[in-house]
mmCIF file of C-alpha atoms in Angstrom:
data_model
loop_
_atom_site.group_PDB
_atom_site.id
_atom_site.type_symbol
_atom_site.label_atom_id
_atom_site.label_comp_id
_atom_site.label_asym_id
_atom_site.label_seq_id
_atom_site.Cartn_x
_atom_site.Cartn_y
_atom_site.Cartn_z
ATOM 1 C CA UNK A 1 0.000 0.000 0.000
ATOM 2 C CA UNK A 2 1.252 3.448 -0.931
ATOM 3 C CA UNK A 3 0.243 6.484 1.146
ATOM 4 C CA UNK A 4 0.963 10.096 0.147
ATOM 5 C CA UNK A 5 0.366 13.446 1.822
ATOM 6 C CA UNK A 6 0.889 15.798 -1.157
ATOM 7 C CA UNK A 7 -0.459 15.401 -4.726
ATOM 8 C CA UNK A 8 2.932 15.684 -6.428
ATOM 9 C CA UNK A 9 4.222 12.653 -4.512
ATOM 10 C CA UNK A 10 2.390 10.339 -6.908
ATOM 11 C CA UNK A 11 3.155 10.087 -10.615
ATOM 12 C CA UNK A 12 2.925 6.873 -12.656
ATOM 13 C CA UNK A 13 6.247 6.876 -14.493
ATOM 14 C CA UNK A 14 6.431 3.377 -15.955
ATOM 15 C CA UNK A 15 3.233 2.834 -17.944
ATOM 16 C CA UNK A 16 3.510 2.185 -21.690
ATOM 17 C CA UNK A 17 0.969 1.186 -24.332
ATOM 18 C CA UNK A 18 2.034 -1.122 -27.157
ATOM 19 C CA UNK A 19 0.229 0.411 -30.133
ATOM 20 C CA UNK A 20 0.975 -2.344 -32.637
ATOM 21 C CA UNK A 21 -2.587 -3.667 -32.671
ATOM 22 C CA UNK A 22 -3.994 -0.145 -33.023
ATOM 23 C CA UNK A 23 -1.702 1.548 -35.554
ATOM 24 C CA UNK A 24 -0.089 -1.458 -37.192
ATOM 25 C CA UNK A 25 3.471 -0.507 -36.257
ATOM 26 C CA UNK A 26 5.744 -1.357 -33.343
ATOM 27 C CA UNK A 27 5.426 1.786 -31.245
ATOM 28 C CA UNK A 28 5.428 2.154 -27.478
ATOM 29 C CA UNK A 29 3.547 5.109 -26.004
ATOM 30 C CA UNK A 30 4.756 6.474 -22.658
ATOM 31 C CA UNK A 31 1.641 7.526 -20.735
ATOM 32 C CA UNK A 32 2.212 10.625 -18.614
ATOM 33 C CA UNK A 33 -1.367 11.430 -17.637
ATOM 34 C CA UNK A 34 -1.756 9.350 -14.496
ATOM 35 C CA UNK A 35 -1.163 11.819 -11.672
ATOM 36 C CA UNK A 36 -3.259 14.393 -9.816
ATOM 37 C CA UNK A 37 -2.591 17.061 -12.463
ATOM 38 C CA UNK A 38 -3.404 14.707 -15.313
ATOM 39 C CA UNK A 39 -0.332 15.467 -17.415
ATOM 40 C CA UNK A 40 3.432 15.458 -17.793
ATOM 41 C CA UNK A 41 3.462 19.097 -16.645
ATOM 42 C CA UNK A 42 3.262 18.065 -12.988
ATOM 43 C CA UNK A 43 6.979 17.259 -13.114
ATOM 44 C CA UNK A 44 7.779 20.668 -14.584
ATOM 45 C CA UNK A 45 5.575 22.496 -12.075
ATOM 46 C CA UNK A 46 7.160 20.966 -8.999
ATOM 47 C CA UNK A 47 10.687 21.408 -10.415
ATOM 48 C CA UNK A 48 10.151 25.135 -11.040
ATOM 49 C CA UNK A 49 8.239 25.844 -7.826
ATOM 50 C CA UNK A 50 10.752 24.114 -5.571
ATOM 51 C CA UNK A 51 13.683 25.827 -7.322
ATOM 52 C CA UNK A 52 11.967 29.186 -6.733
ATOM 53 C CA UNK A 53 11.449 28.297 -3.084
ATOM 54 C CA UNK A 54 15.098 27.319 -2.647
ATOM 55 C CA UNK A 55 16.192 30.544 -4.334
ATOM 56 C CA UNK A 56 13.981 32.710 -2.120
ATOM 57 C CA UNK A 57 11.796 34.030 -4.954
ATOM 58 C CA UNK A 58 8.686 32.424 -3.455
ATOM 59 C CA UNK A 59 7.536 33.461 0.009
ATOM 60 C CA UNK A 60 4.267 32.809 1.868
ATOM 61 C CA UNK A 61 2.716 36.017 0.480
ATOM 62 C CA UNK A 62 3.700 35.365 -3.136
ATOM 63 C CA UNK A 63 1.176 34.960 -5.959
ATOM 64 C CA UNK A 64 2.265 32.547 -8.674
ATOM 65 C CA UNK A 65 1.479 33.665 -12.221
ATOM 66 C CA UNK A 66 2.098 31.768 -15.441
ATOM 67 C CA UNK A 67 1.111 31.769 -19.085
ATOM 68 C CA UNK A 68 -0.231 28.350 -20.078
ATOM 69 C CA UNK A 69 -2.353 26.741 -22.766
ATOM 70 C CA UNK A 70 -3.791 24.481 -20.080
ATOM 71 C CA UNK A 71 -1.819 21.589 -18.642
ATOM 72 C CA UNK A 72 0.846 23.569 -16.804
ATOM 73 C CA UNK A 73 -1.915 25.769 -15.447
ATOM 74 C CA UNK A 74 -3.619 22.738 -13.940
ATOM 75 C CA UNK A 75 -0.327 21.397 -12.566
ATOM 76 C CA UNK A 76 0.542 24.722 -10.926
ATOM 77 C CA UNK A 77 -2.993 24.910 -9.510
ATOM 78 C CA UNK A 78 -2.442 21.512 -7.881
ATOM 79 C CA UNK A 79 0.922 22.564 -6.441
ATOM 80 C CA UNK A 80 -0.358 25.978 -5.325
ATOM 81 C CA UNK A 81 -3.310 24.400 -3.525
ATOM 82 C CA UNK A 82 -1.033 21.872 -1.852
ATOM 83 C CA UNK A 83 1.531 24.447 -0.733
ATOM 84 C CA UNK A 84 -0.848 27.283 0.144
ATOM 85 C CA UNK A 85 0.015 29.747 -2.635
ATOM 86 C CA UNK A 86 -2.363 31.799 -4.736
ATOM 87 C CA UNK A 87 -2.059 31.154 -8.483
ATOM 88 C CA UNK A 88 -3.194 33.082 -11.554
ATOM 89 C CA UNK A 89 -3.173 31.327 -14.937
ATOM 90 C CA UNK A 90 -3.045 33.505 -18.045
ATOM 91 C CA UNK A 91 -4.417 31.615 -21.045
ATOM 92 C CA UNK A 92 -6.400 32.273 -24.227
ATOM 93 C CA UNK A 93 -9.602 31.123 -25.880
ATOM 94 C CA UNK A 94 -7.981 27.964 -27.266
ATOM 95 C CA UNK A 95 -7.706 26.563 -23.742
ATOM 96 C CA UNK A 96 -10.345 23.891 -23.266
ATOM 97 C CA UNK A 97 -13.324 24.947 -21.142
ATOM 98 C CA UNK A 98 -12.969 21.864 -18.952
ATOM 99 C CA UNK A 99 -9.355 22.809 -18.242
ATOM 100 C CA UNK A 100 -10.292 26.340 -17.217
ATOM 101 C CA UNK A 101 -12.994 24.986 -14.907
ATOM 102 C CA UNK A 102 -10.546 22.537 -13.382
ATOM 103 C CA UNK A 103 -8.043 25.323 -12.613
ATOM 104 C CA UNK A 104 -10.781 27.324 -10.925
ATOM 105 C CA UNK A 105 -12.044 24.275 -9.016
ATOM 106 C CA UNK A 106 -8.565 23.944 -7.523
ATOM 107 C CA UNK A 107 -8.872 27.486 -6.144
ATOM 108 C CA UNK A 108 -6.867 29.362 -8.767
ATOM 109 C CA UNK A 109 -7.795 32.295 -11.003
ATOM 110 C CA UNK A 110 -7.888 32.375 -14.827
ATOM 111 C CA UNK A 111 -7.370 35.366 -17.117
ATOM 112 C CA UNK A 112 -8.343 34.746 -20.753
ATOM 113 C CA UNK A 113 -6.576 36.735 -23.484
ATOM 114 C CA UNK A 114 -8.683 37.277 -26.612
ATOM 115 C CA UNK A 115 -6.659 39.720 -28.723
ATOM 116 C CA UNK A 116 -3.385 38.494 -30.290
ATOM 117 C CA UNK A 117 -0.191 40.509 -30.309
ATOM 118 C CA UNK A 118 0.780 41.789 -33.767
ATOM 119 C CA UNK A 119 4.103 39.927 -33.685
ATOM 120 C CA UNK A 120 3.760 37.146 -31.112
ATOM 121 C CA UNK A 121 0.108 36.193 -31.577
ATOM 122 C CA UNK A 122 -1.931 35.044 -28.586
ATOM 123 C CA UNK A 123 1.153 33.716 -26.828
ATOM 124 C CA UNK A 124 2.880 37.081 -27.121
ATOM 125 C CA UNK A 125 -0.228 38.786 -25.757
ATOM 126 C CA UNK A 126 -0.340 36.352 -22.841
ATOM 127 C CA UNK A 127 3.281 37.025 -21.968
ATOM 128 C CA UNK A 128 2.720 40.797 -22.175
ATOM 129 C CA UNK A 129 -0.198 40.429 -19.755
ATOM 130 C CA UNK A 130 1.949 38.470 -17.298
ATOM 131 C CA UNK A 131 4.682 41.093 -17.453
ATOM 132 C CA UNK A 132 2.160 43.854 -16.805
ATOM 133 C CA UNK A 133 0.826 42.031 -13.741
ATOM 134 C CA UNK A 134 4.331 41.570 -12.338
ATOM 135 C CA UNK A 135 5.196 45.218 -12.969
ATOM 136 C CA UNK A 136 2.061 46.375 -11.175
ATOM 137 C CA UNK A 137 2.344 44.180 -8.083
ATOM 138 C CA UNK A 138 5.603 42.830 -6.591
ATOM 139 C CA UNK A 139 3.750 39.921 -4.996
ATOM 140 C CA UNK A 140 3.440 38.246 -8.405
ATOM 141 C CA UNK A 141 6.139 35.677 -9.158
ATOM 142 C CA UNK A 142 6.433 34.532 -12.784
ATOM 143 C CA UNK A 143 8.132 31.152 -13.058
ATOM 144 C CA UNK A 144 8.336 31.635 -16.861
ATOM 145 C CA UNK A 145 8.205 28.143 -18.295
ATOM 146 C CA UNK A 146 9.563 29.495 -21.599
ATOM 147 C CA UNK A 147 13.017 30.310 -20.205
ATOM 148 C CA UNK A 148 13.130 28.450 -16.880
ATOM 149 C CA UNK A 149 15.806 25.681 -16.956
ATOM 150 C CA UNK A 150 13.661 23.703 -14.531
ATOM 151 C CA UNK A 151 11.367 23.030 -17.500
ATOM 152 C CA UNK A 152 13.911 20.836 -19.299
ATOM 153 C CA UNK A 153 15.702 19.629 -16.160
ATOM 154 C CA UNK A 154 12.521 17.900 -14.974
ATOM 155 C CA UNK A 155 12.669 15.658 -18.045
ATOM 156 C CA UNK A 156 16.436 15.243 -17.979
ATOM 157 C CA UNK A 157 16.151 13.991 -14.392
ATOM 158 C CA UNK A 158 12.946 11.948 -14.626
ATOM 159 C CA UNK A 159 11.298 11.394 -18.025
ATOM 160 C CA UNK A 160 14.339 10.401 -20.082
ATOM 161 C CA UNK A 161 15.919 8.116 -17.434
ATOM 162 C CA UNK A 162 12.591 6.312 -17.047
ATOM 163 C CA UNK A 163 12.480 5.656 -20.812
ATOM 164 C CA UNK A 164 16.109 4.509 -20.795
ATOM 165 C CA UNK A 165 15.408 2.024 -17.997
ATOM 166 C CA UNK A 166 12.400 0.590 -19.793
ATOM 167 C CA UNK A 167 14.003 0.472 -23.255
ATOM 168 C CA UNK A 168 17.762 -0.054 -23.033
ATOM 169 C CA UNK A 169 17.886 -0.643 -26.812
ATOM 170 C CA UNK A 170 15.888 2.452 -27.800
ATOM 171 C CA UNK A 171 16.433 3.562 -31.409
ATOM 172 C CA UNK A 172 14.060 6.506 -31.958
ATOM 173 C CA UNK A 173 12.125 8.840 -29.660
ATOM 174 C CA UNK A 174 9.207 11.004 -30.812
ATOM 175 C CA UNK A 175 8.625 14.108 -28.670
ATOM 176 C CA UNK A 176 5.967 16.768 -29.131
ATOM 177 C CA UNK A 177 7.156 20.358 -28.910
ATOM 178 C CA UNK A 178 5.657 23.396 -27.238
ATOM 179 C CA UNK A 179 8.037 25.207 -24.929
ATOM 180 C CA UNK A 180 10.469 22.370 -25.909
ATOM 181 C CA UNK A 181 11.160 21.525 -22.259
ATOM 182 C CA UNK A 182 10.368 17.833 -22.732
ATOM 183 C CA UNK A 183 12.305 17.748 -25.995
ATOM 184 C CA UNK A 184 15.407 19.449 -24.615
ATOM 185 C CA UNK A 185 15.502 17.444 -21.392
ATOM 186 C CA UNK A 186 15.163 14.110 -23.186
ATOM 187 C CA UNK A 187 17.490 15.057 -26.044
ATOM 188 C CA UNK A 188 20.224 16.212 -23.664
ATOM 189 C CA UNK A 189 19.961 13.027 -21.641
ATOM 190 C CA UNK A 190 20.117 10.707 -24.635
ATOM 191 C CA UNK A 191 22.991 12.665 -26.186
ATOM 192 C CA UNK A 192 25.013 11.572 -23.138
ATOM 193 C CA UNK A 193 23.684 7.997 -23.140
ATOM 194 C CA UNK A 194 25.685 4.888 -24.015
ATOM 195 C CA UNK A 195 24.125 4.450 -27.485
ATOM 196 C CA UNK A 196 22.734 6.838 -30.115
ATOM 197 C CA UNK A 197 18.997 7.609 -30.113
ATOM 198 C CA UNK A 198 17.374 9.397 -33.065
ATOM 199 C CA UNK A 199 15.393 12.344 -31.657
ATOM 200 C CA UNK A 200 12.348 13.398 -33.695
ATOM 201 C CA UNK A 201 10.755 16.714 -32.692
ATOM 202 C CA UNK A 202 7.048 16.769 -33.557
ATOM 203 C CA UNK A 203 5.345 20.117 -34.122
ATOM 204 C CA UNK A 204 2.040 21.360 -35.511
ATOM 205 C CA UNK A 205 1.668 23.009 -38.891
ATOM 206 C CA UNK A 206 1.241 26.727 -38.183
ATOM 207 C CA UNK A 207 3.765 26.763 -35.338
ATOM 208 C CA UNK A 208 6.818 28.993 -35.802
ATOM 209 C CA UNK A 209 8.990 27.112 -33.283
ATOM 210 C CA UNK A 210 11.326 25.753 -35.964
ATOM 211 C CA UNK A 211 11.023 28.665 -38.359
ATOM 212 C CA UNK A 212 7.904 27.729 -40.302
ATOM 213 C CA UNK A 213 5.245 30.248 -41.339
ATOM 214 C CA UNK A 214 2.586 31.092 -38.728
ATOM 215 C CA UNK A 215 -0.868 29.648 -39.203
ATOM 216 C CA UNK A 216 -4.087 28.835 -37.406
ATOM 217 C CA UNK A 217 -3.702 26.322 -34.573
ATOM 218 C CA UNK A 218 -6.749 25.229 -32.618
ATOM 219 C CA UNK A 219 -5.518 22.228 -30.601
ATOM 220 C CA UNK A 220 -3.723 23.384 -27.425
ATOM 221 C CA UNK A 221 -0.541 21.830 -26.105
ATOM 222 C CA UNK A 222 1.794 21.846 -29.101
ATOM 223 C CA UNK A 223 3.298 24.607 -31.200
ATOM 224 C CA UNK A 224 4.470 28.115 -30.445
ATOM 225 C CA UNK A 225 3.783 31.599 -31.783
ATOM 226 C CA UNK A 226 7.404 32.542 -31.034
ATOM 227 C CA UNK A 227 10.694 30.674 -31.238
ATOM 228 C CA UNK A 228 11.095 28.780 -27.930
ATOM 229 C CA UNK A 229 13.974 30.304 -25.918
ATOM 230 C CA UNK A 230 14.840 26.844 -24.529
ATOM 231 C CA UNK A 231 15.275 25.295 -27.981
ATOM 232 C CA UNK A 232 18.745 24.171 -29.074
ATOM 233 C CA UNK A 233 18.347 22.479 -32.457
ATOM 234 C CA UNK A 234 21.802 20.926 -32.260
ATOM 235 C CA UNK A 235 20.238 18.234 -30.045
ATOM 236 C CA UNK A 236 17.468 17.453 -32.556
ATOM 237 C CA UNK A 237 17.944 14.982 -35.402
ATOM 238 C CA UNK A 238 14.716 15.622 -37.281
ATOM 239 C CA UNK A 239 11.688 17.928 -37.197
ATOM 240 C CA UNK A 240 8.263 16.826 -38.472
ATOM 241 C CA UNK A 241 5.199 19.079 -38.764
ATOM 242 C CA UNK A 242 1.741 17.497 -38.519
ATOM 243 C CA UNK A 243 -1.558 18.886 -39.786
ATOM 244 C CA UNK A 244 -4.138 19.254 -37.019
ATOM 245 C CA UNK A 245 -6.710 17.319 -39.052
ATOM 246 C CA UNK A 246 -4.338 14.335 -38.862
ATOM 247 C CA UNK A 247 -4.057 14.908 -35.111
ATOM 248 C CA UNK A 248 -7.826 14.642 -34.764
ATOM 249 C CA UNK A 249 -8.089 11.515 -36.910
ATOM 250 C CA UNK A 250 -5.415 9.702 -34.892
ATOM 251 C CA UNK A 251 -7.018 10.703 -31.570
ATOM 252 C CA UNK A 252 -10.315 9.251 -32.795
ATOM 253 C CA UNK A 253 -8.574 6.112 -34.041
ATOM 254 C CA UNK A 254 -6.951 5.534 -30.665
ATOM 255 C CA UNK A 255 -10.281 6.167 -28.941
ATOM 256 C CA UNK A 256 -11.909 3.457 -31.069
ATOM 257 C CA UNK A 257 -9.452 1.066 -29.413
ATOM 258 C CA UNK A 258 -10.355 2.329 -25.941
ATOM 259 C CA UNK A 259 -7.396 4.687 -25.467
ATOM 260 C CA UNK A 260 -8.581 8.264 -24.922
ATOM 261 C CA UNK A 261 -5.575 10.568 -25.283
ATOM 262 C CA UNK A 262 -5.117 14.305 -25.700
ATOM 263 C CA UNK A 263 -4.426 16.289 -28.837
ATOM 264 C CA UNK A 264 -0.657 16.359 -28.353
ATOM 265 C CA UNK A 265 -0.610 12.570 -28.309
ATOM 266 C CA UNK A 266 -2.578 12.406 -31.543
ATOM 267 C CA UNK A 267 -0.010 14.677 -33.175
ATOM 268 C CA UNK A 268 2.978 12.665 -31.962
ATOM 269 C CA UNK A 269 1.454 9.301 -32.877
ATOM 270 C CA UNK A 270 0.454 10.578 -36.323
ATOM 271 C CA UNK A 271 4.066 11.582 -36.925
ATOM 272 C CA UNK A 272 5.425 8.298 -35.589
ATOM 273 C CA UNK A 273 3.098 6.190 -37.764
ATOM 274 C CA UNK A 274 4.162 7.998 -40.921
ATOM 275 C CA UNK A 275 7.848 8.015 -39.954
ATOM 276 C CA UNK A 276 7.910 4.290 -39.214
ATOM 277 C CA UNK A 277 6.123 3.575 -42.499
ATOM 278 C CA UNK A 278 8.751 5.556 -44.418
ATOM 279 C CA UNK A 279 11.697 4.018 -42.561
ATOM 280 C CA UNK A 280 10.470 0.410 -42.445
ATOM 281 C CA UNK A 281 10.547 0.531 -38.661
ATOM 282 C CA UNK A 282 9.786 -3.144 -38.036
ATOM 283 C CA UNK A 283 13.202 -3.736 -36.489
ATOM 284 C CA UNK A 284 13.402 -0.451 -34.590
ATOM 285 C CA UNK A 285 12.565 0.147 -30.946
ATOM 286 C CA UNK A 286 10.444 3.301 -31.032
ATOM 287 C CA UNK A 287 8.882 5.277 -28.177
ATOM 288 C CA UNK A 288 6.536 8.274 -28.293
ATOM 289 C CA UNK A 289 5.557 10.434 -25.317
ATOM 290 C CA UNK A 290 1.861 10.961 -24.518
ATOM 291 C CA UNK A 291 1.684 14.118 -22.363
ATOM 292 C CA UNK A 292 -1.912 13.770 -21.163
ATOM 293 C CA UNK A 293 -5.235 11.960 -21.454
ATOM 294 C CA UNK A 294 -8.276 12.918 -23.486
ATOM 295 C CA UNK A 295 -10.965 13.944 -21.022
ATOM 296 C CA UNK A 296 -10.074 17.634 -21.349
ATOM 297 C CA UNK A 297 -10.637 17.503 -25.107
ATOM 298 C CA UNK A 298 -14.251 16.347 -25.117
ATOM 299 C CA UNK A 299 -15.479 19.753 -26.346
ATOM 300 C CA UNK A 300 -12.887 19.946 -29.135
ATOM 301 C CA UNK A 301 -11.012 16.954 -30.578
ATOM 302 C CA UNK A 302 -13.785 14.525 -29.612
ATOM 303 C CA UNK A 303 -16.730 16.817 -30.396
ATOM 304 C CA UNK A 304 -18.094 16.005 -33.847
ATOM 305 C CA UNK A 305 -19.594 19.421 -34.615
ATOM 306 C CA UNK A 306 -16.432 21.249 -33.520
ATOM 307 C CA UNK A 307 -14.221 19.010 -35.675
ATOM 308 C CA UNK A 308 -16.529 19.337 -38.690
ATOM 309 C CA UNK A 309 -16.655 23.130 -38.377
ATOM 310 C CA UNK A 310 -12.878 23.597 -37.969
ATOM 311 C CA UNK A 311 -11.420 20.874 -40.215
ATOM 312 C CA UNK A 312 -14.270 19.595 -42.366
ATOM 313 C CA UNK A 313 -15.929 16.233 -42.779
ATOM 314 C CA UNK A 314 -12.705 14.498 -43.827
ATOM 315 C CA UNK A 315 -11.281 14.887 -40.316
ATOM 316 C CA UNK A 316 -13.962 12.568 -38.937
ATOM 317 C CA UNK A 317 -13.282 8.854 -39.096
ATOM 318 C CA UNK A 318 -15.905 6.181 -39.671
ATOM 319 C CA UNK A 319 -17.556 5.453 -36.281
ATOM 320 C CA UNK A 320 -17.348 1.752 -37.098
ATOM 321 C CA UNK A 321 -13.549 1.904 -37.546
ATOM 322 C CA UNK A 322 -11.781 -0.796 -35.600
ATOM 323 C CA UNK A 323 -8.227 -1.556 -34.530
ATOM 324 C CA UNK A 324 -5.639 -2.596 -37.085
ATOM 325 C CA UNK A 325 -4.433 -6.188 -36.949
ATOM 326 C CA UNK A 326 -1.174 -7.065 -38.672
#
């Protein structure tokens, strides 16, 4: 029996799904959604908060503030509630309604940005709002996930070593990119490992993280409206951009097999399926990271009318679709 006294003390680190029967390729999916924050961001949240506490930036009267598309906001709400801090999450209209309600249920506050910045889009506007709050009130403490080294260190210390233990003969790792914290932490770790691992960074079409043209992005969790300050492309072997309609189709396909994952997972698995097809990956050991589960996407990725309106009828799969057997 395991007993905990704080929510961040529990995180299922060693759960993988073998997707061969679902996608027809040998691909192992690392499931990061089984903790009290529901996503991989719990590791980042506790790493940044505890570093700020050790450095003296956080005191009992501090108010945490962060820009987030959703998952980090929930994770910081969990930590803030556990440690007795106030927390304000600055997000935008793309954040799922269920996520916003969850943040508020945990006792935190949400500010929603509706007007994009001329250069940085909605993300730039969110960051400007955070900076204005901090300038107006010294109690606000911005952890700044976009530049905070704790973002990538959490994955260097925990996520990547867990994968290495489970798959000592790993050949290729597929990692979704937003702030690039997960990507940079894992890539740095495997660069130092005893055997080479091909690192594939997975991004959404419309993200400018790797220099592509900006475009509409409706699924939260992946992509950036600015170049991520944490990104060092020298650690990345390959970058693949995925259309959001493909993200939706893969999420629905996984759901038809009983696995309800979030939009980021659909993007990463879509990339991995195509990559393994092109590289004849039958003999490769391949792992993809699933940052969260799908319950927070019921009003978007899994809502038929929303999908039809945003991406068209072709983004909807046949409801009778079943798992692939090969």
